[in-house]
Short mmCIF file of C-alpha atoms in Angstrom, two decimals:
data_model
loop_
_atom_site.label_atom_id
_atom_site.label_comp_id
_atom_site.label_asym_id
_atom_site.label_seq_id
_atom_site.Cartn_x
_atom_site.Cartn_y
_atom_site.Cartn_z
CA SER A 1 -52.85 126.87 73.21
CA MET A 2 -52.38 123.83 71.01
CA GLY A 3 -55.40 122.11 72.56
CA MET A 4 -57.67 125.03 71.65
CA LEU A 5 -56.37 125.06 68.06
CA ILE A 6 -56.98 121.32 67.71
CA SER A 7 -60.47 121.67 69.20
CA LEU A 8 -61.24 124.53 66.79
CA THR A 9 -60.04 122.48 63.83
CA VAL A 10 -62.19 119.52 64.85
CA ALA A 11 -65.25 121.75 65.31
CA PHE A 12 -64.98 123.57 61.97
CA VAL A 13 -63.41 120.90 59.73
CA PHE A 14 -63.77 117.35 61.01
CA THR A 15 -67.27 117.58 62.52
CA PRO A 16 -68.96 119.06 59.39
CA TRP A 17 -67.18 116.53 57.19
CA LEU A 18 -68.25 113.61 59.39
CA THR A 19 -71.81 114.96 59.53
CA TYR A 20 -71.94 115.14 55.74
CA LYS A 21 -70.65 111.60 55.37
CA VAL A 22 -72.97 110.08 57.96
CA LEU A 23 -76.17 112.08 57.52
CA HIS A 24 -76.18 113.09 53.86
CA ARG A 25 -78.54 110.20 52.99
CA ALA A 26 -81.06 111.10 55.67
CA ASP A 27 -84.40 112.11 54.19
CA SER A 28 -85.56 115.62 54.92
CA PRO A 29 -89.11 116.01 56.31
CA ALA A 30 -89.73 118.62 53.62
CA ASN A 31 -89.54 115.90 50.97
CA HIS A 32 -92.29 113.84 52.60
CA PRO A 33 -95.68 115.48 53.02
CA GLY A 34 -97.21 114.56 56.28
CA ALA A 35 -93.84 113.75 57.76
CA ASP A 36 -92.97 117.27 58.83
CA ALA A 37 -92.79 116.21 62.47
CA PRO A 38 -91.11 113.27 64.12
CA PRO A 39 -93.25 110.54 65.64
CA LEU A 40 -94.55 111.48 69.04
CA LEU A 41 -95.07 109.19 71.98
CA SER A 42 -97.92 109.78 74.36
CA GLN A 43 -97.70 109.15 78.09
CA GLY A 44 -99.14 105.71 77.52
CA GLY A 45 -96.54 104.91 74.92
CA GLU A 46 -98.88 105.04 71.83
CA ASN A 47 -97.64 106.47 68.58
CA THR A 48 -99.50 109.76 67.91
CA SER A 49 -97.86 110.54 64.57
CA THR A 50 -100.08 110.97 61.51
CA THR A 51 -97.54 109.22 59.32
CA PRO A 52 -98.70 105.74 58.32
CA PRO A 53 -96.64 102.93 59.86
CA THR A 54 -95.61 101.56 56.48
CA GLU A 55 -94.31 104.92 55.31
CA GLU A 56 -92.54 105.44 58.65
CA ARG A 57 -90.69 102.15 58.29
CA GLU A 58 -89.65 103.07 54.78
CA THR A 59 -88.27 106.50 55.71
CA GLU A 60 -86.46 105.37 58.88
CA ASP A 61 -82.79 104.55 58.53
CA PHE A 62 -80.59 102.51 60.82
CA ALA A 63 -79.84 105.43 63.15
CA HIS A 64 -83.53 106.13 63.69
CA ARG A 65 -84.31 102.49 64.36
CA LEU A 66 -81.39 102.19 66.80
CA PHE A 67 -82.45 105.34 68.61
CA ARG A 68 -86.06 104.12 68.86
CA ARG A 69 -85.03 100.76 70.30
CA VAL A 70 -82.47 102.11 72.79
CA VAL A 71 -84.01 105.39 73.93
CA GLY A 72 -87.67 104.64 73.27
CA PRO A 73 -88.26 102.54 76.41
CA PHE A 74 -87.09 105.45 78.58
CA LEU A 75 -89.62 107.83 76.97
CA ARG A 76 -92.80 105.85 77.63
CA GLY A 77 -94.20 108.11 80.29
CA ARG A 78 -95.17 106.28 83.46
CA GLN A 79 -94.18 102.91 82.00
CA GLY A 80 -90.62 104.14 81.45
CA ARG A 81 -90.23 105.74 84.88
CA PRO A 82 -88.59 102.64 86.51
CA LEU A 83 -86.16 102.45 83.62
CA ARG A 84 -85.29 106.12 83.99
CA TRP A 85 -84.62 105.65 87.70
CA LEU A 86 -82.50 102.61 86.92
CA LEU A 87 -80.55 104.59 84.33
CA GLY A 88 -79.88 107.41 86.79
CA ILE A 89 -78.72 104.99 89.47
CA ALA A 90 -76.46 103.24 86.96
CA VAL A 91 -74.90 106.54 85.87
CA LEU A 92 -74.25 107.57 89.49
CA ALA A 93 -72.79 104.14 90.25
CA MET A 94 -70.43 104.37 87.29
CA ILE A 95 -69.34 107.87 88.34
CA GLY A 96 -68.70 106.63 91.87
CA GLY A 97 -66.80 103.64 90.52
CA SER A 98 -64.58 105.83 88.37
CA ILE A 99 -63.82 108.09 91.35
CA SER A 100 -63.06 105.09 93.56
CA LEU A 101 -60.30 103.98 91.17
CA ALA A 102 -58.04 106.65 92.67
CA TYR A 103 -58.97 105.67 96.25
CA PHE A 104 -58.19 102.00 95.67
CA GLN A 105 -54.98 103.03 93.86
CA LEU A 106 -56.04 101.33 90.64
CA VAL A 107 -55.40 104.67 88.93
CA VAL A 108 -52.55 106.81 90.29
CA LEU A 109 -53.27 110.51 90.71
CA LYS A 110 -50.25 112.59 89.76
CA MET A 111 -50.22 116.19 88.61
CA LEU A 112 -46.73 116.33 87.09
CA PRO A 113 -45.90 113.22 85.04
CA PHE A 114 -42.32 112.17 84.46
CA ASP A 115 -40.62 113.28 81.26
CA ASN A 116 -37.74 111.70 79.37
CA LYS A 117 -35.03 114.36 79.61
CA SER A 118 -31.35 114.18 78.72
CA GLU A 119 -30.05 115.38 82.08
CA PHE A 120 -30.55 115.33 85.81
CA GLN A 121 -28.89 116.94 88.79
CA VAL A 122 -27.34 115.59 91.97
CA ILE A 123 -27.51 117.92 94.99
CA VAL A 124 -25.02 117.31 97.81
CA ASP A 125 -25.37 118.90 101.26
CA MET A 126 -22.58 118.29 103.76
CA PRO A 127 -22.83 119.21 107.45
CA GLU A 128 -22.10 122.85 108.26
CA GLY A 129 -18.41 123.33 108.92
CA THR A 130 -17.24 120.80 106.31
CA THR A 131 -14.20 121.92 104.36
CA LEU A 132 -14.34 122.59 100.65
CA GLU A 133 -11.79 119.84 100.03
CA GLN A 134 -13.98 117.26 101.77
CA THR A 135 -16.99 118.34 99.70
CA ALA A 136 -14.93 118.04 96.51
CA ARG A 137 -13.81 114.58 97.60
CA VAL A 138 -17.42 113.43 98.00
CA LEU A 139 -18.31 114.87 94.59
CA GLY A 140 -15.40 112.95 93.10
CA GLU A 141 -16.60 109.68 94.63
CA LEU A 142 -20.11 110.27 93.31
CA GLY A 143 -18.76 111.17 89.89
CA ARG A 144 -16.68 108.01 89.68
CA TYR A 145 -19.79 105.94 90.23
CA LEU A 146 -21.74 107.88 87.60
CA THR A 147 -19.08 107.07 85.01
CA THR A 148 -20.05 103.40 85.37
CA VAL A 149 -23.66 104.12 84.29
CA PRO A 150 -23.93 103.29 80.56
CA GLU A 151 -26.34 106.13 79.74
CA VAL A 152 -24.16 108.87 81.31
CA THR A 153 -22.03 110.73 78.78
CA ASP A 154 -20.36 113.25 81.10
CA TYR A 155 -20.85 115.25 84.26
CA GLN A 156 -19.67 118.54 85.75
CA ALA A 157 -18.97 118.97 89.47
CA TYR A 158 -19.43 122.25 91.33
CA ALA A 159 -17.94 122.35 94.84
CA GLY A 160 -18.80 125.24 97.11
CA THR A 161 -21.22 126.81 94.65
CA ALA A 162 -24.29 126.05 92.57
CA ALA A 163 -24.46 124.80 89.01
CA PRO A 164 -25.74 127.22 86.33
CA ILE A 165 -29.28 128.09 87.32
CA ASN A 166 -32.14 126.66 85.28
CA PHE A 167 -35.88 127.19 85.73
CA ASN A 168 -36.10 124.43 88.32
CA GLY A 169 -33.17 125.86 90.27
CA LEU A 170 -34.69 129.32 90.13
CA VAL A 171 -37.83 128.14 91.94
CA ARG A 172 -35.85 126.00 94.39
CA GLN A 173 -33.50 128.93 95.07
CA TYR A 174 -30.33 127.09 94.14
CA TYR A 175 -28.70 130.47 93.58
CA LEU A 176 -28.49 130.73 97.39
CA ARG A 177 -26.37 127.58 97.57
CA GLU A 178 -22.94 128.90 98.41
CA GLY A 179 -20.45 127.65 100.96
CA ALA A 180 -17.83 125.00 101.54
CA ASN A 181 -20.42 122.39 102.51
CA VAL A 182 -22.57 122.41 99.33
CA GLY A 183 -21.99 120.87 95.92
CA ASP A 184 -23.75 120.04 92.67
CA LEU A 185 -23.30 117.45 89.94
CA GLN A 186 -24.77 118.25 86.52
CA VAL A 187 -25.19 114.88 84.78
CA ASN A 188 -25.79 114.60 81.03
CA LEU A 189 -27.29 111.52 79.36
CA VAL A 190 -27.17 110.20 75.83
CA ASP A 191 -30.03 111.19 73.57
CA LYS A 192 -33.29 109.41 74.34
CA LYS A 193 -33.26 107.90 70.85
CA HIS A 194 -30.12 105.95 71.72
CA ARG A 195 -31.10 104.49 75.11
CA HIS A 196 -33.74 102.07 76.31
CA ARG A 197 -34.28 103.46 79.81
CA LYS A 198 -36.04 106.75 80.44
CA SER A 199 -34.33 109.44 82.49
CA HIS A 200 -36.68 108.77 85.42
CA GLU A 201 -35.74 105.09 85.44
CA ILE A 202 -32.05 106.03 85.38
CA ALA A 203 -32.55 108.47 88.26
CA LEU A 204 -34.31 105.79 90.31
CA ALA A 205 -31.52 103.31 89.58
CA VAL A 206 -28.65 105.61 90.61
CA ARG A 207 -30.33 107.19 93.64
CA GLY A 208 -29.65 104.27 96.00
CA PRO A 209 -25.93 103.82 95.20
CA LEU A 210 -25.33 107.57 95.30
CA GLN A 211 -26.96 107.89 98.71
CA GLU A 212 -24.93 104.94 100.01
CA ILE A 213 -21.73 106.70 98.95
CA GLY A 214 -22.90 109.96 100.53
CA ALA A 215 -23.83 108.23 103.80
CA GLN A 216 -20.18 107.23 104.26
CA TYR A 217 -19.31 110.94 104.51
CA ASP A 218 -22.48 112.03 106.35
CA ALA A 219 -23.70 113.76 103.19
CA ASN A 220 -27.31 114.28 102.15
CA VAL A 221 -27.52 113.33 98.46
CA LYS A 222 -30.63 114.10 96.40
CA VAL A 223 -31.30 113.31 92.73
CA VAL A 224 -33.27 116.12 91.11
CA GLU A 225 -34.98 115.55 87.77
CA VAL A 226 -36.03 118.24 85.32
CA PRO A 227 -39.81 118.65 85.78
CA PRO A 228 -42.05 118.49 82.70
CA GLY A 229 -44.32 121.20 84.10
CA PRO A 230 -44.16 124.02 86.64
CA PRO A 231 -41.33 123.37 89.12
CA VAL A 232 -41.83 123.33 92.88
CA MET A 233 -39.47 123.52 95.84
CA ALA A 234 -39.97 119.78 96.32
CA PRO A 235 -42.74 117.27 95.52
CA LEU A 236 -43.51 117.08 99.26
CA VAL A 237 -43.16 120.25 101.35
CA ALA A 238 -44.26 120.64 104.96
CA GLU A 239 -44.14 124.16 106.40
CA VAL A 240 -43.91 124.18 110.20
CA TYR A 241 -45.09 127.32 112.01
CA GLY A 242 -45.06 128.07 115.71
CA LEU A 243 -44.54 130.45 118.58
CA ASN A 244 -40.72 130.33 118.77
CA TYR A 245 -38.09 129.14 116.34
CA PRO A 246 -36.35 126.59 118.62
CA GLY A 247 -39.72 124.95 119.19
CA GLN A 248 -40.40 124.97 115.45
CA ILE A 249 -37.07 123.24 114.87
CA LYS A 250 -37.97 120.49 117.35
CA ALA A 251 -41.38 120.06 115.72
CA ALA A 252 -39.77 119.97 112.26
CA GLN A 253 -37.35 117.28 113.43
CA GLN A 254 -40.31 115.15 114.55
CA VAL A 255 -42.01 115.74 111.19
CA ARG A 256 -38.82 114.77 109.40
CA GLU A 257 -38.66 111.57 111.43
CA VAL A 258 -42.17 110.70 110.22
CA PHE A 259 -41.06 111.44 106.65
CA SER A 260 -38.06 109.12 107.03
CA THR A 261 -40.09 106.24 108.48
CA THR A 262 -42.84 106.39 105.84
CA PRO A 263 -42.40 103.78 103.08
CA ASP A 264 -41.29 105.03 99.65
CA ILE A 265 -40.50 108.55 100.93
CA ILE A 266 -37.02 109.54 99.73
CA ASP A 267 -34.73 112.59 99.55
CA VAL A 268 -35.83 113.78 103.00
CA ASP A 269 -34.29 117.10 104.02
CA ASP A 270 -35.09 120.25 105.98
CA THR A 271 -33.86 123.81 106.42
CA VAL A 272 -32.45 123.17 109.91
CA GLU A 273 -28.73 123.83 109.86
CA THR A 274 -26.31 121.62 111.75
CA PRO A 275 -24.96 123.38 114.88
CA SER A 276 -21.36 124.45 114.31
CA GLU A 277 -18.74 126.18 116.41
CA ARG A 278 -17.77 129.80 116.04
CA LEU A 279 -14.45 131.07 117.39
CA ILE A 280 -14.27 134.71 118.49
CA ALA A 281 -10.84 136.24 119.13
CA HIS A 282 -10.88 138.84 121.94
CA VAL A 283 -7.86 141.13 122.19
CA ASP A 284 -6.73 142.08 125.70
CA ARG A 285 -6.50 145.79 125.00
CA ALA A 286 -4.74 146.70 128.22
CA LYS A 287 -2.00 144.11 127.76
CA ALA A 288 -1.73 144.87 124.05
CA ALA A 289 -1.29 148.57 124.82
CA LEU A 290 1.51 147.81 127.29
CA LEU A 291 3.28 145.70 124.66
CA GLY A 292 2.76 148.32 121.94
CA VAL A 293 0.44 146.22 119.73
CA SER A 294 -2.71 147.71 118.20
CA GLN A 295 -5.97 145.82 117.85
CA GLN A 296 -6.00 146.61 114.14
CA ALA A 297 -2.62 144.92 113.67
CA VAL A 298 -3.85 141.76 115.40
CA ALA A 299 -6.98 141.64 113.19
CA ALA A 300 -4.88 142.18 110.04
CA ASP A 301 -2.46 139.39 110.97
CA LEU A 302 -5.30 136.93 111.68
CA ASN A 303 -6.99 137.86 108.41
CA THR A 304 -3.76 137.28 106.47
CA ALA A 305 -3.15 133.93 108.15
CA LEU A 306 -6.67 132.54 107.76
CA ARG A 307 -8.05 134.17 104.62
CA GLY A 308 -4.84 135.06 102.81
CA GLU A 309 -3.52 138.28 101.33
CA ASP A 310 -1.84 139.16 98.03
CA VAL A 311 1.47 140.67 99.14
CA SER A 312 3.03 141.15 95.71
CA TYR A 313 2.78 140.30 92.00
CA LEU A 314 5.00 138.57 89.47
CA HIS A 315 5.17 139.98 85.96
CA SER A 316 5.97 137.55 83.19
CA ALA A 317 6.29 137.95 79.44
CA THR A 318 4.21 134.80 78.91
CA ALA A 319 1.34 135.85 81.20
CA LYS A 320 -1.31 138.36 80.19
CA TYR A 321 -2.08 139.39 83.76
CA PRO A 322 0.23 139.73 86.80
CA ILE A 323 0.54 136.58 88.91
CA PRO A 324 -0.35 137.28 92.57
CA LEU A 325 1.81 136.04 95.44
CA ARG A 326 -0.60 135.04 98.20
CA LEU A 327 0.49 134.67 101.81
CA GLU A 328 -1.56 132.43 104.15
CA LEU A 329 -1.20 129.50 106.51
CA PRO A 330 -1.37 125.92 105.20
CA ILE A 331 -4.80 124.31 105.41
CA ALA A 332 -3.71 121.90 108.16
CA ASP A 333 -2.44 124.77 110.34
CA LYS A 334 -5.64 126.79 109.87
CA ALA A 335 -7.60 124.08 111.69
CA ASP A 336 -5.09 124.06 114.59
CA ARG A 337 -5.83 126.81 117.10
CA ALA A 338 -2.38 126.55 118.67
CA SER A 339 -0.65 127.06 115.31
CA VAL A 340 -2.62 130.23 114.69
CA LEU A 341 -1.93 131.64 118.16
CA ASP A 342 1.80 130.89 117.77
CA LEU A 343 1.98 133.58 115.11
CA ARG A 344 3.84 136.71 116.13
CA THR A 345 3.01 140.31 115.44
CA ARG A 346 5.46 143.17 115.56
CA SER A 347 5.00 145.78 118.26
CA GLN A 348 5.65 149.49 117.86
CA ALA A 349 8.88 149.09 119.80
CA GLY A 350 10.15 146.43 117.41
CA PRO A 351 10.02 143.06 119.22
CA LEU A 352 7.71 140.27 118.01
CA VAL A 353 4.83 139.44 120.35
CA PRO A 354 3.03 136.04 120.19
CA LEU A 355 -0.69 136.34 119.62
CA SER A 356 -1.31 133.87 122.44
CA GLU A 357 -0.19 136.53 124.96
CA ILE A 358 -2.76 139.14 123.95
CA VAL A 359 -5.60 137.11 122.36
CA ASP A 360 -8.26 135.04 124.14
CA VAL A 361 -10.39 132.70 122.00
CA GLU A 362 -14.06 132.21 122.91
CA THR A 363 -16.00 129.21 121.56
CA THR A 364 -19.65 129.88 120.75
CA GLN A 365 -22.36 128.49 118.45
CA ARG A 366 -22.78 129.93 114.99
CA GLU A 367 -26.12 131.66 114.43
CA ASN A 368 -28.28 129.73 112.00
CA ALA A 369 -30.50 131.17 109.29
CA ILE A 370 -34.17 131.80 110.09
CA TYR A 371 -36.52 131.33 107.15
CA HIS A 372 -39.68 133.39 106.76
CA LYS A 373 -42.83 133.13 104.65
CA ASP A 374 -45.53 135.79 104.71
CA LEU A 375 -43.56 137.53 107.48
CA LEU A 376 -43.82 134.45 109.73
CA PRO A 377 -40.82 132.28 110.74
CA VAL A 378 -41.07 128.84 109.16
CA VAL A 379 -39.10 125.60 108.99
CA PHE A 380 -39.39 123.59 105.78
CA VAL A 381 -39.29 119.80 105.56
CA PHE A 382 -38.82 118.35 102.07
CA GLY A 383 -39.33 114.91 100.58
CA ASP A 384 -40.14 112.95 97.46
CA MET A 385 -41.79 109.62 96.71
CA ALA A 386 -40.54 106.71 94.64
CA GLY A 387 -42.01 103.23 94.52
CA ARG A 388 -45.04 101.44 93.18
CA LEU A 389 -47.26 104.52 93.24
CA ASP A 390 -44.58 107.15 92.59
CA SER A 391 -47.04 109.94 93.40
CA PRO A 392 -46.38 112.38 96.28
CA LEU A 393 -50.11 112.79 96.97
CA TYR A 394 -50.41 109.30 98.48
CA GLY A 395 -47.31 109.81 100.61
CA MET A 396 -48.66 113.14 101.83
CA PHE A 397 -51.96 111.61 102.96
CA GLU A 398 -50.13 108.78 104.72
CA ILE A 399 -47.91 111.25 106.60
CA PHE A 400 -51.00 113.35 107.36
CA ALA A 401 -52.61 110.36 109.08
CA LYS A 402 -49.47 109.62 111.10
CA LEU A 403 -49.07 113.22 112.25
CA GLY A 404 -52.68 113.26 113.41
CA ASN A 405 -51.79 110.70 116.09
CA LEU A 406 -48.37 112.16 116.97
CA PRO A 407 -48.26 114.73 119.79
CA ILE A 408 -45.95 117.64 119.00
CA ALA A 409 -45.24 120.04 121.85
CA GLY A 410 -47.78 118.14 123.94
CA GLU A 411 -50.69 118.14 121.49
CA PRO A 412 -51.46 117.02 117.92
CA ILE A 413 -50.25 119.50 115.35
CA GLU A 414 -52.93 121.22 113.28
CA GLN A 415 -52.52 120.65 109.54
CA PHE A 416 -53.72 122.79 106.64
CA PHE A 417 -54.00 121.88 102.96
CA VAL A 418 -55.45 124.98 101.29
CA ARG A 419 -55.20 128.05 103.50
CA GLN A 420 -52.37 129.35 105.63
CA PRO A 421 -52.45 128.79 109.43
CA ASP A 422 -54.34 131.60 111.13
CA ASN A 423 -52.94 131.18 114.66
CA PRO A 424 -49.23 132.08 114.85
CA TYR A 425 -49.10 131.19 118.56
CA ALA A 426 -49.76 127.47 118.04
CA TYR A 427 -47.67 124.89 116.23
CA SER A 428 -49.20 124.14 112.86
CA LEU A 429 -48.26 122.62 109.52
CA LYS A 430 -49.12 123.75 105.98
CA TRP A 431 -48.75 121.28 103.11
CA ASP A 432 -47.15 122.65 99.96
CA GLY A 433 -45.31 121.34 96.91
CA GLU A 434 -46.93 119.28 94.17
CA TRP A 435 -50.18 119.18 96.14
CA GLN A 436 -50.46 122.98 95.98
CA ILE A 437 -49.87 122.96 92.22
CA THR A 438 -52.53 120.25 91.82
CA TYR A 439 -55.09 122.11 93.90
CA GLU A 440 -54.54 125.50 92.27
CA THR A 441 -54.57 124.03 88.76
CA PHE A 442 -57.83 122.11 89.19
CA ARG A 443 -59.40 125.02 91.08
CA ASP A 444 -58.63 127.48 88.29
CA MET A 445 -59.63 125.00 85.58
CA GLY A 446 -62.91 124.32 87.38
CA ILE A 447 -63.66 128.04 87.58
CA ALA A 448 -62.86 128.44 83.88
CA TYR A 449 -65.06 125.48 82.94
CA GLY A 450 -67.87 126.83 85.11
CA VAL A 451 -67.75 130.20 83.34
CA GLY A 452 -67.75 128.37 79.99
CA MET A 453 -70.80 126.30 80.97
CA ILE A 454 -72.70 129.44 81.97
CA LEU A 455 -71.91 131.11 78.65
CA ILE A 456 -72.94 127.98 76.73
CA TYR A 457 -76.20 127.86 78.70
CA LEU A 458 -76.94 131.49 77.82
CA LEU A 459 -76.24 130.82 74.14
CA VAL A 460 -78.58 127.80 74.10
CA VAL A 461 -81.27 129.80 75.91
CA ALA A 462 -81.01 132.49 73.23
CA GLN A 463 -81.23 129.84 70.51
CA PHE A 464 -84.21 127.83 71.80
CA ARG A 465 -86.02 130.59 73.73
CA SER A 466 -86.33 128.26 76.70
CA TYR A 467 -84.67 127.96 80.10
CA LEU A 468 -85.46 124.24 80.39
CA VAL A 469 -84.11 122.92 77.10
CA PRO A 470 -80.45 123.86 77.88
CA LEU A 471 -80.69 122.00 81.18
CA ILE A 472 -81.88 118.88 79.36
CA ILE A 473 -79.09 119.20 76.79
#
């Protein structure tokens, strides 16, 4: 990587050059008979060197004198023991103070810093059952607001489908976003050289107005920025496991409520689909047989009325391809059950038979998707954090504390940070998202640094022929 190349350059180029500049005037012991060894200090602190004091003062440079004055008191045997203890305590206190900076929020811990990109994305989720036209209308309202933002150059709206997939969308599975109730806005910004605000500041500024517009249409609007590092499903991800999926949904709804009531937590969403109606048309086969109407004919007529069918084509000299003539009901009539059942189908005897005489409509609930991870059913709850800290880690720990006092299904839910839940028969929660990236990154880096320290220790042992000297170094 670039860091390794820079480190190698410093080690082989800059360090030797600096050593030559700083130490080239230092006198070698070989040039001074009787000065072949540095001055030694006995346990009592007396100088045991054979070099006369006058000659020692003459050969010492500033670095030697500074070292003797600063480090010498700590090397005086028993007399320097209190100073050594004081030095150790001071070092431990400074280490503890530096670690406490994160606890007292004087230094914000964040794994993925914000970058200054030239784009961001707006994700729109409408309730299940929303028409494509309504979704397009909401996208148009959001787009009209974005045109008032000075840094926005243009945008592209995608209703009913996902925008072209990028790396972030690949991890967040945006390629699965398909249906009349979903939409995307790809927003492009002017080059960062020609604007004062960073892309993160622009995203924070437009998030509130966009969500206010979406709330008027019961839409969930999220502003998604391009991550500077490895993308995640969301900065805050809570995976809810349990014995049965309806119970998991109820537990996830309680977790989402905690997300929504936690300060600075934004873009809250989950994988629970809104209940929607499903209409099933049952054909009275006995009555249809008496009237001479087949079940296949009824299904074909309903499919033509609701989904449409190309019944013919127009050929034109100005068109490269034939123009289809599509037959289907108007959009307003599709939503009216009576209008659909008023359609007539032709019987084998010739007369037209209304569908209402041979079709019974049953109203049921549409089956929702069930998500799985590691072969276990799971409900995801997503969120992000924006505010003074702007780091999901602090929001996660605050939600963790709240969930510890909140009974879910009659008892506090068990939460896991590192490993997966091991009891599939109890409701539990696994934290994922930016926290998981942070943990895995520092874990792997720590292992790599540990291996490097062991190898360095072995090299120093081979150099000095001592197991103690490397520990001191």
